[in-house]
Amino acid sequence: MSGNPAMSAPVIETLFQRFLAEMLEDRIAVGALLVFAALVAVAVMAPFITPQNPYDLAQVDILDARLPPGTKASEGFTLVLGSDGTGRDLYSAILYGLRISLSVGALSGVIAMVVGASIGLVAAYVGGWVEATIMRIVDLQLSLPAVLVALILVAVLGKGVDKIILALVIVQWAYYARTVRASALVERRKEYVDAAVCLDLSQSRILFRHILPNCLAPLIVVGTVQTAHAIALEATLSFLGVGLPQTEPSLGVLIANGFQYMLSGRYWISFFPGIALLLTIVSINLVGDRLRDVLNPRLKR
Amino acid sequence: MTAFILRRLLQSLIVLLAMIVIVFFGVHVVGDPIWLLVSPDLTQDQIAEVARQLGLDRPIWEQFAVFLGNALHGDLGISFVHGQPAMKLILERMPATMELALFALVLALVIGLPLGLYAGLRPERASSRAIMAASILGFSLPTFWVGLMLIMVFAVILGWLPSTGRGPTIAVLGIETSLLSLKGLSHALLPAINLALLKVSLVIRLTRAGVREVLPLDFIKFARAKGLSETRIVLVHLLRNILIPVVTVIGLEFGSLVAFSVVTESIFAWPGMGKLLLDSIQRVDRPVIVAYVMLIVVLFVVINLIVDLLYCLLDPRVRLQDQAS
């Protein structure tokens, strides 16, 4: 596709091709993308590539508890990363935990994006006191640290996966709303919006089919970074014991469980889930960083 | 300006009230605290008696009215768990948190400024790029996991510093004076480093950006033309001009340090108000949660008011740059 760029006709596809080419220029970003893709892949395939289902009590032997990495389990397979306090194979537990962490992060990110983007669009389009009120709430929320807001929300909402997702959405929607409003304010003054208005298209059609697609670039960047934030935040809450319950062991829960063994030198129970968490967050952030450079027209040469 | 401040104060008051309402009723929905407070083998009469003492037998609306009335007199209620005034509990633990936050702030400047200066003055060197890459990592690393790793390396493997652990070690800490004694400092060092981590990255980036901005200016060229030594140019002329924005921004980050201390305090068993909040959330100790939220909202309202006033006073470019980032 990039074999002869001078010859390629100016069709719509070239935009995406240029995006792809620029994305691939940065080796670090490509590496990060590969790491992230690999993490998603192993998380999805977890049941097929792990020696045991760590949450099927019949498969877990308590006699295997707290074994260091490399020991043989009583079932015969090798505990590559050791085992945790209840005798679960840590490698299996991490992959299952990664599933939960990723899905909670992605789900809360998507819901927050839909909610936040819609509110931001409406604010920019309607204007007046509606916009003023919405933006006041956004400013207010962004002025308070996310960890604290999330903690208090959890105190108010209670425990459970749905509650955590709700708390993450409430913490995050404001970022999307502010981003979309900023770009929508610029877009709505452009001629194509006037043209759409003259064609007597419905307001929702103008908003969602005309203005929104042109606000997507910054939205994608914010979405990437915010998803990484959501995963980190969920892990933090779970670590503090107010996040996901033990029945939904995300990486944060695994790290929290290993904490008590760390002081006696059994580092692996917290260390390896932490590495998985770290790889996830850093790889998403690096991809987001590159996306910001590629999608920002102000930085284009 | 006065009108601006008055309007902001009024808005802040509304925010405060809204937060109190949300937290007060929200915590009530999560669970009736009475069942978490009494032991299950008490008789119905005894439970009712405890509820009456705590005012929990009345309808939630009435409880809220009583709370608001008392709050106006400076009484934020008595902790269900500790049996002491909620505000007293928080204020008792406040010095520990503030001490940690201040220590972290100083560390962030002491570590971040030299690294940022170096990266700004020699941007082309590999070591500068490494510093900048590390600062990105500093933003991405989950604070709590870094705290665990600090404990693992410095307390468990090397045994250099106390992990402040759990249980009896807490009593060893001289909270009020812990920054003045060597033993106290050794206890505070790991949590402070942990808390400072995010801010170190911020200081590095701010300082580097400042250096890149100030270096090409005329007064630096003039100082060079005067034949001043490079050290003097950097340490006096350059540093003085970068320090103002860096110190301002870092000062304003103080609030987020206090908020983040919830995580750090729980890892290092640091007996501050963040740990108190976490314990209170787990035990549904409503008066303490509400009092903490009120205190934090007031803290942030004050900090944000200072930000806004400073933005009005400083040149308008600060605002534009802030929005562009």
XYZ file of C-alpha atoms in Angstrom:
626
model
C 0.000 0.000 0.000
C 2.864 2.362 0.724
C 4.819 1.052 -2.254
C 4.207 4.063 -4.434
C 2.473 6.838 -2.553
C 2.918 9.345 -5.395
C 0.823 7.203 -7.713
C -2.053 6.499 -5.346
C -5.211 8.335 -6.236
C -6.648 10.734 -3.672
C -9.418 8.430 -2.524
C -10.858 8.314 0.990
C -8.777 5.286 1.884
C -5.530 7.203 1.679
C -6.452 9.061 4.856
C -6.461 5.812 6.759
C -3.391 4.624 4.896
C -1.517 7.772 5.821
C -2.648 7.329 9.406
C -1.423 3.758 9.376
C 1.889 4.685 7.792
C 2.514 7.438 10.326
C 1.520 5.146 13.126
C 4.030 2.545 11.953
C 6.869 5.074 11.753
C 7.350 4.993 15.507
C 8.894 1.702 16.511
C 8.077 2.165 20.201
C 4.383 2.677 19.442
C 4.310 -0.380 17.190
C 5.978 -2.432 19.889
C 3.470 -1.160 22.440
C 0.600 -2.005 20.119
C 1.944 -5.531 19.648
C 2.327 -5.998 23.404
C -1.214 -4.784 23.979
C -2.591 -7.029 21.233
C -0.740 -9.965 22.776
C -2.197 -9.177 26.208
C -5.718 -9.038 24.788
C -5.123 -12.283 22.928
C -3.907 -14.233 25.963
C -6.723 -12.770 28.065
C -9.321 -13.930 25.545
C -7.757 -17.369 25.164
C -7.107 -17.792 28.892
C -9.142 -20.999 29.346
C -7.255 -22.728 26.518
C -3.693 -21.829 27.424
C -3.719 -22.171 31.197
C -3.104 -25.420 33.079
C -6.029 -24.884 35.456
C -9.136 -22.793 35.983
C -8.026 -20.944 39.102
C -11.599 -20.419 40.276
C -12.767 -23.980 39.931
C -12.236 -25.213 43.487
C -12.026 -28.819 42.320
C -8.855 -28.035 40.367
C -7.091 -26.090 43.116
C -5.132 -27.905 45.795
C -4.528 -25.989 49.032
C -1.338 -28.015 49.549
C 0.115 -26.157 46.573
C -0.170 -22.805 48.364
C 2.672 -20.265 48.226
C 5.029 -22.347 46.114
C 7.809 -20.351 44.430
C 8.008 -20.065 40.615
C 9.158 -23.196 38.824
C 7.892 -25.769 41.341
C 5.838 -28.751 40.251
C 2.197 -28.653 41.301
C 0.518 -31.741 42.744
C -1.475 -32.047 39.494
C 1.783 -32.489 37.618
C 2.120 -29.228 35.677
C 4.851 -26.689 36.461
C 3.897 -23.512 38.340
C 5.755 -21.153 35.997
C 5.076 -18.084 38.133
C 4.490 -19.871 41.428
C 1.224 -20.168 43.302
C -0.756 -17.832 45.542
C -1.982 -18.090 49.121
C -4.806 -20.510 48.292
C -2.819 -22.777 46.012
C -3.913 -21.319 42.682
C -1.465 -21.342 39.785
C -0.431 -17.705 39.507
C 0.032 -17.810 35.739
C -3.556 -18.987 35.283
C -4.831 -16.483 37.849
C -3.074 -13.607 36.075
C -4.590 -14.441 32.685
C -8.070 -14.730 34.207
C -7.445 -11.529 36.172
C -6.311 -9.763 33.018
C -9.650 -10.667 31.435
C -11.539 -9.003 34.247
C -9.283 -5.942 34.368
C -9.444 -5.413 30.618
C -13.187 -5.898 30.343
C -13.968 -3.617 33.281
C -11.626 -0.968 31.845
C -12.957 -1.248 28.306
C -16.606 -1.377 29.330
C -16.376 1.643 31.620
C -14.344 3.463 28.978
C -16.915 2.845 26.244
C -19.906 3.776 28.410
C -18.151 6.902 29.681
C -17.251 7.824 26.102
C -20.818 7.449 24.834
C -22.313 9.318 27.779
C -19.626 12.009 27.926
C -19.503 12.600 24.171
C -23.296 12.928 23.948
C -23.405 15.403 26.826
C -20.487 17.383 25.384
C -22.103 17.518 21.933
C -25.410 18.691 23.327
C -23.634 21.312 25.443
C -21.784 22.693 22.432
C -24.857 22.644 20.183
C -27.481 24.000 22.571
C -25.301 26.566 24.324
C -26.727 29.028 26.821
C -27.410 28.063 30.405
C -27.468 24.343 29.581
C -23.895 24.549 28.379
C -22.847 26.772 31.280
C -24.296 24.357 33.847
C -22.805 21.267 32.217
C -19.387 22.818 31.905
C -19.472 24.026 35.509
C -20.105 20.439 36.626
C -17.313 19.215 34.348
C -14.839 21.788 35.686
C -15.805 20.946 39.195
C -15.335 17.245 38.732
C -12.025 17.591 36.958
C -10.727 19.773 39.762
C -11.106 16.907 42.232
C -8.659 13.992 41.975
C -10.160 10.927 40.308
C -9.012 8.532 43.030
C -10.844 10.472 45.685
C -14.051 10.853 43.690
C -13.989 7.148 42.900
C -13.383 6.219 46.545
C -16.295 8.327 47.732
C -18.524 6.976 44.964
C -17.669 3.440 46.008
C -18.532 4.372 49.590
C -21.883 5.641 48.319
C -22.638 2.928 45.760
C -21.336 -0.143 47.552
C -19.314 -3.076 46.212
C -19.742 -5.142 43.070
C -18.673 -5.174 39.429
C -21.616 -3.075 38.202
C -21.046 -0.505 40.950
C -17.346 -0.213 40.112
C -18.122 0.283 36.429
C -20.704 2.908 37.330
C -18.194 4.686 39.580
C -15.547 4.631 36.818
C -18.068 6.024 34.310
C -19.030 8.849 36.663
C -15.375 9.659 37.252
C -14.523 9.673 33.550
C -17.425 11.108 31.560
C -16.275 14.671 32.218
C -13.026 14.186 30.266
C -14.943 13.078 27.182
C -17.546 15.810 27.561
C -14.908 18.514 27.715
C -12.961 17.130 24.755
C -15.995 16.733 22.509
C -17.430 20.115 23.424
C -14.137 21.834 22.591
C -13.956 20.324 19.098
C -17.708 20.554 18.485
C -17.618 24.291 19.200
C -15.067 24.661 16.396
C -16.908 22.324 14.032
C -20.379 23.825 14.356
C -19.179 27.147 12.960
C -17.991 25.513 9.744
C -19.839 25.738 6.460
C -20.814 22.099 6.178
C -22.928 22.471 9.293
C -24.632 25.538 7.801
C -25.245 23.503 4.669
C -26.768 20.691 6.696
C -29.001 23.172 8.506
C -30.112 24.639 5.166
C -31.008 21.136 3.991
C -33.386 21.046 6.962
C -31.806 17.909 8.415
C -32.922 17.003 11.902
C -30.840 18.300 14.788
C -29.866 14.872 16.018
C -28.754 13.935 12.511
C -26.584 17.033 12.248
C -25.150 16.392 15.694
C -24.381 12.719 15.445
C -23.837 12.189 11.713
C -22.127 15.443 10.779
C -20.466 17.069 13.767
C -19.550 13.989 15.815
C -17.485 12.214 13.112
C -15.348 15.329 12.840
C -14.708 15.332 16.573
C -13.577 11.715 16.613
C -9.810 12.240 16.466
C -9.362 13.885 19.876
C -12.031 11.583 21.268
C -10.016 8.504 20.278
C -6.882 9.898 21.920
C -8.701 10.720 25.152
C -10.431 7.350 25.008
C -7.128 5.456 24.835
C -5.540 7.330 27.712
C -8.706 7.215 29.813
C -9.069 3.461 29.371
C -5.565 3.032 30.760
C -6.593 5.294 33.625
C -9.733 3.266 34.231
C -7.744 0.032 34.447
C -5.269 1.605 36.868
C -8.068 3.121 38.939
C -9.971 -0.145 39.177
C -6.761 -1.908 40.224
C -6.135 0.757 42.866
C -9.661 0.490 44.272
C -9.483 -3.294 44.276
C -6.110 -3.167 45.979
C -7.561 -0.908 48.665
C -10.255 -3.501 49.253
C -13.152 -1.342 48.089
C -13.141 -2.403 44.436
C -13.981 -5.735 42.890
C -14.896 -8.562 45.278
C -12.786 -11.728 45.722
C -15.178 -13.563 43.421
C -14.137 -11.306 40.515
C -10.359 -11.291 41.013
C -8.896 -8.627 38.754
C -5.162 -7.928 38.735
C -5.657 -5.419 41.546
C -7.304 -8.056 43.731
C -4.464 -10.499 43.011
C -1.868 -7.904 43.981
C -3.783 -7.114 47.166
C -3.915 -10.821 48.061
C -0.170 -11.123 47.629
C 0.592 -8.086 49.761
C 0.409 -10.006 53.048
C 2.985 -12.525 51.833
C 5.415 -9.918 50.567
C 6.928 -9.123 53.957
C 7.917 -12.758 54.376
C 9.779 -12.662 51.080
C 7.157 -14.373 48.871
C 7.378 -11.586 46.346
C 5.921 -13.387 43.310
C 2.288 -13.329 44.404
C 2.162 -9.540 44.082
C 5.032 -9.031 41.665
C 3.831 -10.904 38.577
C 0.250 -9.599 38.520
C 1.796 -6.135 38.907
C 3.986 -6.693 35.860
C 0.915 -7.706 33.847
C -0.890 -4.570 35.016
C 2.141 -2.447 34.224
C 2.501 -3.849 30.701
C -1.182 -3.195 30.051
C -1.178 0.407 31.256
C 2.167 1.417 29.762
C 1.422 -0.143 26.361
C -1.963 1.612 26.128
C -0.384 4.914 27.174
C 2.414 4.625 24.597
C -0.086 3.885 21.823
C -2.184 6.826 23.015
C 0.881 9.065 22.972
C 1.579 8.174 19.355
C -2.077 8.548 18.420
C -2.001 12.047 19.842
C 0.918 12.958 17.617
C -0.554 11.365 14.498
C -4.104 12.640 14.898
C -3.231 16.166 15.950
C -3.236 18.299 12.788
C -1.324 21.064 14.546
C 1.738 18.840 14.808
C 1.629 17.749 11.145
C 4.639 18.654 9.115
C -12.522 40.844 41.331
C -14.617 40.939 44.500
C -17.700 39.934 42.559
C -15.743 37.049 41.043
C -14.600 35.825 44.445
C -18.077 36.161 45.932
C -19.638 34.242 43.051
C -17.042 31.504 43.369
C -17.599 31.240 47.117
C -21.345 30.932 46.599
C -20.835 28.232 43.965
C -18.461 26.439 46.314
C -21.068 26.486 49.040
C -23.595 24.871 46.690
C -21.026 22.237 45.755
C -20.304 21.529 49.401
C -23.998 21.120 50.162
C -24.522 18.870 47.134
C -21.593 16.651 48.145
C -22.902 16.359 51.693
C -26.373 15.386 50.465
C -24.980 12.780 48.044
C -22.653 11.221 50.588
C -25.095 11.378 53.490
C -27.971 9.703 51.673
C -25.718 7.480 49.569
C -24.056 5.930 52.584
C -27.482 5.460 54.137
C -28.605 3.463 51.099
C -25.545 1.179 51.245
C -26.524 -0.187 54.597
C -28.016 0.611 57.940
C -24.891 1.130 60.015
C -26.554 -0.299 63.108
C -26.138 -3.877 61.879
C -22.448 -3.351 61.349
C -21.977 -1.834 64.784
C -23.711 -4.150 67.217
C -22.769 -7.745 67.818
C -25.423 -10.123 66.477
C -26.143 -11.744 69.850
C -27.639 -8.594 71.368
C -31.364 -8.584 72.030
C -33.765 -6.463 70.007
C -34.141 -4.064 72.924
C -30.422 -3.579 73.270
C -30.038 -2.930 69.534
C -32.855 -0.403 69.659
C -31.150 1.278 72.596
C -27.845 1.615 70.707
C -29.729 2.947 67.686
C -31.470 5.506 69.869
C -28.162 6.643 71.334
C -26.670 7.168 67.872
C -29.862 8.777 66.550
C -30.202 5.998 63.973
C -33.795 5.134 64.948
C -35.132 8.320 63.394
C -36.027 8.695 59.705
C -33.139 9.625 57.428
C -34.613 13.065 56.695
C -34.717 13.877 60.361
C -31.174 12.582 60.830
C -30.055 14.835 58.005
C -31.804 17.900 59.471
C -30.185 17.246 62.844
C -26.825 16.787 61.152
C -27.123 20.056 59.213
C -28.175 21.950 62.319
C -25.232 20.587 64.279
C -22.841 21.140 61.362
C -23.703 24.842 61.388
C -22.489 24.876 64.970
C -19.262 23.162 63.949
C -20.360 19.740 65.207
C -20.091 17.110 62.481
C -21.363 14.232 64.545
C -19.820 11.394 66.497
C -18.098 8.469 64.807
C -20.197 5.289 65.004
C -17.090 3.157 65.365
C -14.751 5.211 67.537
C -17.354 7.018 69.652
C -15.445 10.283 69.276
C -16.307 13.456 67.355
C -15.631 12.800 63.651
C -13.815 16.080 63.113
C -11.555 15.417 66.112
C -10.611 12.011 64.682
C -9.707 13.557 61.343
C -7.827 16.499 62.797
C -5.828 14.144 65.024
C -4.604 12.318 61.939
C -4.156 15.391 59.809
C -0.555 16.204 60.897
C 0.602 12.762 59.768
C -0.907 13.234 56.306
C 0.273 16.802 55.932
C 3.767 15.828 57.014
C 3.873 13.086 54.406
C 2.501 15.352 51.674
C 5.009 18.101 52.481
C 7.899 15.637 52.522
C 6.754 14.295 49.156
C 6.511 17.818 47.770
C 10.081 18.627 48.833
C 11.313 15.308 47.407
C 9.556 15.997 44.106
C 11.375 19.324 43.807
C 14.751 18.003 44.978
C 14.665 15.071 42.543
C 12.726 16.651 39.702
C 14.424 20.042 39.365
C 17.995 18.848 38.668
C 16.787 16.151 36.276
C 14.523 18.611 34.457
C 17.311 21.195 34.257
C 19.694 18.630 32.813
C 17.143 17.372 30.283
C 16.384 20.943 29.255
C 19.990 22.062 28.933
C 21.211 18.963 27.066
C 18.110 17.769 25.216
C 20.058 15.877 22.560
C 21.857 13.523 24.941
C 20.731 9.961 25.380
C 20.601 10.422 29.149
C 18.139 13.296 28.696
C 15.916 11.125 26.535
C 16.131 8.440 29.199
C 14.988 10.968 31.806
C 12.021 11.977 29.681
C 11.099 8.351 29.007
C 11.310 7.663 32.733
C 8.988 10.580 33.385
C 6.379 9.046 31.046
C 6.777 5.815 32.969
C 6.314 7.766 36.192
C 2.930 8.931 34.928
C 1.840 5.438 33.929
C 2.984 3.372 36.888
C 0.200 2.549 39.310
C 1.138 4.231 42.602
C 0.141 1.336 44.801
C 2.250 -1.181 42.931
C 5.311 1.059 43.088
C 4.730 1.262 46.825
C 4.752 -2.524 47.050
C 7.943 -2.722 45.036
C 9.606 -0.119 47.262
C 8.723 -2.222 50.296
C 9.974 -5.350 48.581
C 13.330 -3.892 47.544
C 14.241 -1.570 50.405
C 12.503 -3.228 53.350
C 12.393 -6.946 52.552
C 15.375 -7.667 50.313
C 17.867 -4.979 51.369
C 16.460 -4.353 54.836
C 17.624 -0.717 54.784
C 14.381 1.000 55.651
C 11.346 0.032 57.724
C 8.283 -0.840 55.695
C 6.216 0.727 58.517
C 4.342 -2.556 58.205
C 1.269 -3.350 60.160
C 0.388 -3.659 63.832
C 3.046 -2.881 66.429
C 5.295 -0.876 64.126
C 2.683 1.875 63.945
C 3.148 2.618 67.624
C 6.885 3.061 67.082
C 6.316 6.026 64.805
C 6.546 9.390 66.510
C 3.970 10.999 64.295
C 4.261 14.637 65.299
C 8.035 14.693 65.174
C 8.774 11.959 62.711
C 10.574 14.282 60.282
C 12.964 15.527 62.949
C 14.388 12.265 64.219
C 16.485 9.970 62.070
C 14.294 6.985 62.887
C 11.163 8.947 62.033
C 12.688 10.045 58.750
C 13.591 6.484 57.866
C 9.946 5.515 58.368
C 8.689 8.428 56.300
C 11.139 8.059 53.427
C 9.529 5.167 51.527
C 5.947 6.465 51.711
C 7.131 9.950 50.763
C 9.051 8.639 47.742
C 5.974 6.668 46.739
C 3.740 9.715 47.037
C 6.279 11.954 45.282
C 6.585 9.714 42.236
C 3.842 11.302 40.104
C 4.952 14.794 41.046
C 8.581 14.078 40.165
C 7.476 13.396 36.591
C 5.479 16.608 36.599
C 8.402 18.682 37.917
C 10.778 17.176 35.339
C 8.428 18.068 32.490
C 7.667 21.558 33.776
C 11.326 22.351 34.405
C 12.439 21.049 31.038
C 9.736 23.013 29.230
C 10.707 26.108 31.228
C 14.383 25.758 30.356
C 13.594 25.332 26.659
C 11.459 28.462 26.796
C 13.781 30.715 28.783
C 17.133 29.667 27.282
C 16.768 31.525 23.937
C 15.640 34.762 25.617
C 17.685 37.954 25.420
C 18.635 38.249 29.054
C 20.401 34.899 28.913
C 22.312 35.994 25.823
C 23.162 39.222 27.606
C 24.435 37.328 30.650
C 26.610 35.252 28.327
C 27.882 38.386 26.586
C 28.802 39.793 29.990
C 31.091 36.791 30.352
C 29.292 35.200 33.304
C 30.147 31.615 34.045
C 27.724 29.009 32.738
C 27.059 27.791 36.291
C 26.020 31.274 37.387
C 23.788 31.741 34.354
C 22.019 28.470 35.008
C 21.778 28.654 38.777
C 20.892 32.332 39.097
C 19.458 33.763 35.900
C 17.802 30.711 34.438
C 16.642 28.956 37.589
C 15.039 32.031 39.099
C 12.852 32.433 36.036
C 11.725 28.815 35.863
C 11.214 28.405 39.556
C 8.192 30.709 39.752
C 5.852 28.628 37.548
C 7.226 25.312 38.805
C 6.759 26.154 42.462
C 3.310 27.601 41.766
C 2.059 24.524 39.951
C 3.576 22.171 42.506
C 2.062 24.149 45.357
C -1.310 23.787 43.713
C -0.771 20.051 43.367
C -0.719 19.802 47.133
C -4.388 18.929 47.215
C -3.922 15.957 44.919
C -1.039 14.779 47.103
C -3.357 14.775 50.098
C -5.907 12.818 48.067
C -3.357 10.306 46.799
C -2.124 9.740 50.318
C -5.160 7.476 50.775
C -3.366 4.868 48.678
C 0.108 5.409 50.083
C -1.063 5.479 53.689
C -2.889 2.203 53.316
C 0.170 0.463 51.838
C 2.622 1.728 54.448
C 0.096 1.611 57.309
C 0.706 5.305 57.820
C -1.776 6.507 60.415
C -3.071 9.534 58.518
C -6.507 10.722 57.529
C -6.477 8.836 54.239
C -6.247 5.545 56.093
C -9.011 6.736 58.413
C -11.223 7.404 55.373
C -10.576 3.958 53.973
C -11.333 2.256 57.276
C -14.469 4.359 57.628
C -15.668 3.417 54.141
C -15.232 -0.251 54.944
C -17.103 0.095 58.235
C -19.808 2.457 56.893
C -18.844 5.050 59.504
C -20.980 7.781 57.985
C -20.052 10.762 60.201
C -16.349 10.318 59.481
C -16.882 9.901 55.713
C -19.074 12.997 55.555
C -16.637 15.036 57.646
C -13.702 13.938 55.484
C -15.543 14.821 52.292
C -16.429 18.251 53.675
C -12.831 18.892 54.669
C -11.445 17.796 51.306
C -14.011 19.799 49.327
C -13.143 22.894 51.354
C -9.434 22.231 50.782
C -9.937 21.941 47.036
C -12.251 24.931 46.847
C -9.570 27.037 48.510
C -6.817 25.647 46.285
C -8.850 26.159 43.127
C -9.753 29.672 44.151
C -6.043 30.388 44.540
C -5.415 28.898 41.070
C -8.057 31.077 39.479
C -6.830 34.201 41.221
C -3.256 33.435 40.212
C -4.331 32.899 36.616
C -5.986 36.292 36.672
C -2.840 37.869 38.071
C -0.261 36.042 35.988
C -0.070 36.733 32.308
C -2.842 35.344 30.107
C -0.489 33.050 28.224
C -0.529 30.696 31.215
C -4.199 30.039 30.657
C -3.806 29.466 26.915
C -0.927 27.060 27.428
C -2.874 25.184 30.012
C -5.741 24.607 27.620
C -3.474 23.551 24.796
C -1.780 20.819 26.771
